[in-house]
Coordinates of N, CA and C in Angstrom, one line a residue:
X1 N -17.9 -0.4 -3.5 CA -16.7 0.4 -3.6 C -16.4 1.1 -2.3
X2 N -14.9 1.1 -2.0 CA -15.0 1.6 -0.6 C -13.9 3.1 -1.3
X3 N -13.9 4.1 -0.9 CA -12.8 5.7 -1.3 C -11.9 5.5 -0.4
X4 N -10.6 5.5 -1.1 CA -9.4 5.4 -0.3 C -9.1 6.7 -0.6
X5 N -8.3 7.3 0.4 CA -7.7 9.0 0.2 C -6.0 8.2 0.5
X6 N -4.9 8.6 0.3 CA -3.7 8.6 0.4 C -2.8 9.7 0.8
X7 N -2.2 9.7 1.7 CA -1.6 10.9 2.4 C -0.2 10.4 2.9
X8 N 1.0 11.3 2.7 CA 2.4 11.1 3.4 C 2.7 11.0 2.7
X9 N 2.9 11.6 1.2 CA 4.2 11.8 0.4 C 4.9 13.1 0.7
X10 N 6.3 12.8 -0.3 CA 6.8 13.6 -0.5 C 8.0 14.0 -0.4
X11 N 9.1 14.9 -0.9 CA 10.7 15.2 -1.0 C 11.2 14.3 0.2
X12 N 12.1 13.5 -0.4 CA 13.4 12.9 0.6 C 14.8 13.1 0.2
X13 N 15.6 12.8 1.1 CA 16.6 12.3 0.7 C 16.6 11.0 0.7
X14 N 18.1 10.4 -0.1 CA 18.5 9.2 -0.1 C 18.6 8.8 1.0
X15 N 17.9 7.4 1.7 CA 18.7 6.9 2.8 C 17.5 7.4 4.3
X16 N 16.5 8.1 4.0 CA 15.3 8.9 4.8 C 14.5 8.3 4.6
X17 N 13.4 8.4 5.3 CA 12.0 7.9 5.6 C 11.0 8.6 5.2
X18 N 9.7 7.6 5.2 CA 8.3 8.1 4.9 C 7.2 7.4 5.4
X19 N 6.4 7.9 5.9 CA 5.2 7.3 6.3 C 4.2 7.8 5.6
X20 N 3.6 6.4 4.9 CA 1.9 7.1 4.0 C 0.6 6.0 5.0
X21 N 0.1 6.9 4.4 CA -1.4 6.7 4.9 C -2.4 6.3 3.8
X22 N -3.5 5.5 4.8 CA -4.5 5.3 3.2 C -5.5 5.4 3.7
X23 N -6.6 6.5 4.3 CA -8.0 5.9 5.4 C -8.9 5.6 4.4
X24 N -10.2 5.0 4.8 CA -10.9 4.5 3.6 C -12.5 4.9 4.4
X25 N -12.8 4.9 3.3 CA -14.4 5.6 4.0 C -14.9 4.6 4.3
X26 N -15.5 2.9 4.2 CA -16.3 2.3 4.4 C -16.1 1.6 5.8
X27 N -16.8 1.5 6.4 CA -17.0 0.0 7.2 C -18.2 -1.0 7.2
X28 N -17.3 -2.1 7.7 CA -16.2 -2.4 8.1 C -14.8 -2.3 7.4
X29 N -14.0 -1.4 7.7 CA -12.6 -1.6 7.1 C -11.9 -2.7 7.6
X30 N -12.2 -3.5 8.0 CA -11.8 -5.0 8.7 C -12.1 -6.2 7.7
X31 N -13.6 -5.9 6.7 CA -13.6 -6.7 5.3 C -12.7 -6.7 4.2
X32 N -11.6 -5.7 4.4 CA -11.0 -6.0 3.2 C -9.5 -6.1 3.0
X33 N -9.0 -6.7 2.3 CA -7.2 -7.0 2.2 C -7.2 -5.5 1.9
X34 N -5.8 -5.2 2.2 CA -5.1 -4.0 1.4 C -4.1 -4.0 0.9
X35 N -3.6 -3.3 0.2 CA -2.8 -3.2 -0.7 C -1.9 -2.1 -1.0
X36 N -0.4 -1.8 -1.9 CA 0.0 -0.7 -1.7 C 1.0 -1.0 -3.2
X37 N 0.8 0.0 -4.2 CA 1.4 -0.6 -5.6 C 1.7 1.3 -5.8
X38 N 3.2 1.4 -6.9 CA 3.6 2.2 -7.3 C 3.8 2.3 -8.7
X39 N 3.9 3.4 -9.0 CA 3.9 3.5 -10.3 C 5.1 4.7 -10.8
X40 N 6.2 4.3 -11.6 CA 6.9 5.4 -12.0 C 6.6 5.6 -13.3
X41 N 7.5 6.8 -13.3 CA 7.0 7.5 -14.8 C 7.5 6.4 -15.8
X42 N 6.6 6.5 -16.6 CA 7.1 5.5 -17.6 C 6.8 3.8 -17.8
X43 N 6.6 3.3 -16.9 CA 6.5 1.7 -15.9 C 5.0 1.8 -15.5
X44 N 5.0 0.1 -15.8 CA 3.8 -0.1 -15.4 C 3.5 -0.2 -13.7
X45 N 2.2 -0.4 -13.6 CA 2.2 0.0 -11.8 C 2.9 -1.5 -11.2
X46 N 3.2 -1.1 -10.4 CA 3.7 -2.6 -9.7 C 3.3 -2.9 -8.2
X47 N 3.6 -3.7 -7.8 CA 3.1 -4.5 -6.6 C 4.2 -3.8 -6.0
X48 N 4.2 -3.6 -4.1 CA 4.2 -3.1 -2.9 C 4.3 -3.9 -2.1
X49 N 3.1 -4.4 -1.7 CA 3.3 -4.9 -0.6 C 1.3 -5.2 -0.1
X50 N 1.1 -5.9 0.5 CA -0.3 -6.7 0.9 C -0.2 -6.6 2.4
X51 N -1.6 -6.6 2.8 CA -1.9 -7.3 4.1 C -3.1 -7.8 4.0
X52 N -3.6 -8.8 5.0 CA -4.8 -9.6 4.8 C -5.7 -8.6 5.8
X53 N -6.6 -9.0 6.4 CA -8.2 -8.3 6.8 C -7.7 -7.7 8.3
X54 N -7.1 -8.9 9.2 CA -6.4 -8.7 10.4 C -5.4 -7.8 10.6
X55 N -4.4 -8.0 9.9 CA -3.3 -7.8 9.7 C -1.9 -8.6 10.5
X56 N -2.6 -9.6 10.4 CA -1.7 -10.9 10.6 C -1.0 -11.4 9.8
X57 N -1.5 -11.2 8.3 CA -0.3 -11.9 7.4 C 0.1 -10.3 6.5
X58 N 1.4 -10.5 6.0 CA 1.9 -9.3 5.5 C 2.6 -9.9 4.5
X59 N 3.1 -9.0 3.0 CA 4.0 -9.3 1.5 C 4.2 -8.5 1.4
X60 N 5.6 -8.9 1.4 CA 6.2 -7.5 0.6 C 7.2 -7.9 -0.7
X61 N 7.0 -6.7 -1.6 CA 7.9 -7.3 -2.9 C 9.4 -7.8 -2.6
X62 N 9.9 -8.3 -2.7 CA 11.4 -9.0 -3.2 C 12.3 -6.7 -2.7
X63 N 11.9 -6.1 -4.0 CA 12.5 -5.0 -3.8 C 12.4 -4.0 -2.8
X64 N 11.7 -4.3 -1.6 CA 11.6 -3.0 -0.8 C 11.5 -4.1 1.0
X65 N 11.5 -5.5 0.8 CA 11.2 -6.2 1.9 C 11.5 -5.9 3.1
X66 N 13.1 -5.5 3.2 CA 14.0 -5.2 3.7 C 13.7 -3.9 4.5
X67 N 13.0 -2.9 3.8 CA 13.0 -1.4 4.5 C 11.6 -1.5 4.6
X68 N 10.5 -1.4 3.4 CA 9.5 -1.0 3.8 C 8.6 -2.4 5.0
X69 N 7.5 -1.6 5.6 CA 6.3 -2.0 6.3 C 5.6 -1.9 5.8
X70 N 4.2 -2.9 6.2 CA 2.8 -2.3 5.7 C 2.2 -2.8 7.4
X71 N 1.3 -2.2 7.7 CA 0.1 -2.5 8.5 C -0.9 -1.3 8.8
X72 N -1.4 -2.2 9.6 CA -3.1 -1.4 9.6 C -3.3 -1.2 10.9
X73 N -4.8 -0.3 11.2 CA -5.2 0.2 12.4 C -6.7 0.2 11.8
X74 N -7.2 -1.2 12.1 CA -8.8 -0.9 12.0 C -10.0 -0.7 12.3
X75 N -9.3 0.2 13.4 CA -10.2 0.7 14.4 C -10.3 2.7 14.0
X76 N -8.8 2.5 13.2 CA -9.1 3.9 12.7 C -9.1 3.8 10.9
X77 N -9.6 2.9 10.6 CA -10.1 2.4 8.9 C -8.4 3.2 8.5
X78 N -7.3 2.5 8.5 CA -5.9 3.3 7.5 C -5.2 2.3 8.0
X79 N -4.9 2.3 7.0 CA -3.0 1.2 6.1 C -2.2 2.3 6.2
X80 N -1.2 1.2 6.3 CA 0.0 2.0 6.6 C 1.4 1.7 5.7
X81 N 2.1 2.7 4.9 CA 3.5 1.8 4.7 C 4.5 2.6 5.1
X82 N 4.8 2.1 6.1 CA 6.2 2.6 6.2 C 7.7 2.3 5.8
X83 N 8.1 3.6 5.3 CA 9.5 3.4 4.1 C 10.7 3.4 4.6
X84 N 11.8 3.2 5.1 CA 12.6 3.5 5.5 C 14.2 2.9 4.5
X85 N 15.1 4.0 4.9 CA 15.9 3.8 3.8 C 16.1 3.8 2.3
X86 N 15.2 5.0 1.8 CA 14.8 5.2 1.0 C 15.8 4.9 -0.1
X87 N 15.5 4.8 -1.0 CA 16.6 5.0 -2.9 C 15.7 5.5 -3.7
X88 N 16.5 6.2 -4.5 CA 16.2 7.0 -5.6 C 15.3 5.9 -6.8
X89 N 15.5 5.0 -7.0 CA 14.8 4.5 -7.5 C 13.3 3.9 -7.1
X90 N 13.0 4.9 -5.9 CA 11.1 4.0 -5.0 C 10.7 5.3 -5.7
X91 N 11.3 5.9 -5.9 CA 10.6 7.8 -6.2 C 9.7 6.9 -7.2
X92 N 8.4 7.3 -7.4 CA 7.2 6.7 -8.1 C 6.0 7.6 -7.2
X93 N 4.7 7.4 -8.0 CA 3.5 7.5 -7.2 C 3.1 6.7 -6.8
X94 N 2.4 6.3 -5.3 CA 2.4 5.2 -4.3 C 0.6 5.2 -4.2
X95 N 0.2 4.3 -4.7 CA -1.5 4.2 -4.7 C -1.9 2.9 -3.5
X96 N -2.7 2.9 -2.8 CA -3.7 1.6 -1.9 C -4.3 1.2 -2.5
X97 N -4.9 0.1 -2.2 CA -5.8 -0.4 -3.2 C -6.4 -1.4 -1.9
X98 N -8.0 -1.4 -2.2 CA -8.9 -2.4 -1.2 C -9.2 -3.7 -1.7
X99 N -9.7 -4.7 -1.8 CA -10.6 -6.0 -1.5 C -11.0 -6.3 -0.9
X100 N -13.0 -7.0 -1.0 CA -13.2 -7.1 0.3 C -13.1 -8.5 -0.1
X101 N -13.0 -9.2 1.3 CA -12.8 -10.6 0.9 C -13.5 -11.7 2.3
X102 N -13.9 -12.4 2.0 CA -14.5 -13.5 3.0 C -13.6 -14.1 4.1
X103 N -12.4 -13.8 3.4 CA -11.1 -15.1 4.2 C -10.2 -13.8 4.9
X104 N -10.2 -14.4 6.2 CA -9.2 -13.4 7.2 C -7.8 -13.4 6.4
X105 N -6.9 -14.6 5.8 CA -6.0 -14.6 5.9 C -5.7 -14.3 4.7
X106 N -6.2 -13.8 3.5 CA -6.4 -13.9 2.1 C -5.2 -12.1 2.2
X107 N -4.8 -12.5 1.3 CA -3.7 -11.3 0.3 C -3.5 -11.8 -0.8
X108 N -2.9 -10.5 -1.2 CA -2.7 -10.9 -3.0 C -1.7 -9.7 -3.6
X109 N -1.1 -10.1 -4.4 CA -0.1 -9.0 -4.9 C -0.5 -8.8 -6.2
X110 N -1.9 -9.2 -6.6 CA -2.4 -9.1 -8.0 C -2.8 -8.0 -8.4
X111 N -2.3 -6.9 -8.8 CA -3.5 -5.8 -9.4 C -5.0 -5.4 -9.9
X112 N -5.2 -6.7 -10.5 CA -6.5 -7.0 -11.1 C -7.2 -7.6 -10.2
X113 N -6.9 -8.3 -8.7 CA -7.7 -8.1 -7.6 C -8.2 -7.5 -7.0
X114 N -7.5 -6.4 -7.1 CA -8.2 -5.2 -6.3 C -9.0 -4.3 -6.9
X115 N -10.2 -3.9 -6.4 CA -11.4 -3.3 -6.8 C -11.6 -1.9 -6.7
X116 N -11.2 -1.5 -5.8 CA -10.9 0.0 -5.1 C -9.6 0.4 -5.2
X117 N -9.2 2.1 -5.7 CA -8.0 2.5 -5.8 C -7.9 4.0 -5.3
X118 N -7.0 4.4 -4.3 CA -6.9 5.8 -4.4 C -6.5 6.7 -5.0
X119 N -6.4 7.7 -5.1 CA -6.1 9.1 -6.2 C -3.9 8.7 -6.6
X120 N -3.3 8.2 -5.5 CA -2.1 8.0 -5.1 C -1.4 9.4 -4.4
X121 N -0.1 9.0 -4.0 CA 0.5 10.3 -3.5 C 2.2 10.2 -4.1
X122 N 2.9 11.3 -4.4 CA 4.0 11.2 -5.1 C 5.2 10.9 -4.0
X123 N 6.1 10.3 -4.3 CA 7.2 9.8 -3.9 C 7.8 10.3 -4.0
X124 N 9.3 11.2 -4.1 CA 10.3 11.4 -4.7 C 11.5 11.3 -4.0
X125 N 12.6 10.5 -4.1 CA 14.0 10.3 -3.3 C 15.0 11.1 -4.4
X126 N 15.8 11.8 -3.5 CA 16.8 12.9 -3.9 C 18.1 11.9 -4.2
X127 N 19.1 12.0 -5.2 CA 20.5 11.7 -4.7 C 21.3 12.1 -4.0

């Protein structure tokens, strides 16, 4: 199990940005896909957005493609998603999630793949 911590929520407006963070205690943080899934009140958690071990392949949902990023720095063990152009409907709590995996190129938008999960951090977009 590797501890993900998650950092960079918080109040927006409509149409504003956000940068979160995910560092993770283990290495190599270079073994593992990551991952980034939300959850609003009420709804089950949903898929985000992936990156494989490199960070050469990237997924992002259908609903955020367009604005959000995901990538990594793992030389400083942390994922990244960056939000831009926020809507009131991303407001959710935003969790990471790890896998370690054998294959460089391997992602997944599965929730039951992922093994490791952080505490999450809250979202919220204003109208």
């Amino acid at each position: 199990q590797v501890q993900l911590v998650e950092s960079g929520g918080g109040l927006v407006q409509a149409g504003g940005s956000l940068r979160l963070s995910c560092a993770a205690s283990r290495r190599p943080f270079s073994n593992y896909a990551m991952g980034w899934f939300r959850q609003a009140p009420g709804k089950e958690r949903e898929f985000v957005a992936a990156i494989s071990r490199s960070g050469g392949i990237t997924y992002c949902a259908d609903s955020v493609k367009d604005r959000f990023t995901i990538s990594r720095d793992n030389t400083k063990n942390t994922v990244y998603l960056q939000m831009n152009s926020l809507k009131p409907e991303d407001t959710a709590v935003y969790y990471c999630a790890a896998k370690a995996t054998a294959y460089t190129d391997y992602v997944t938008q599965k929730l039951a793949d992922f093994r490791s999960w952080g505490q999450g951090t809250q979202v919220t977009v204003s109208s």
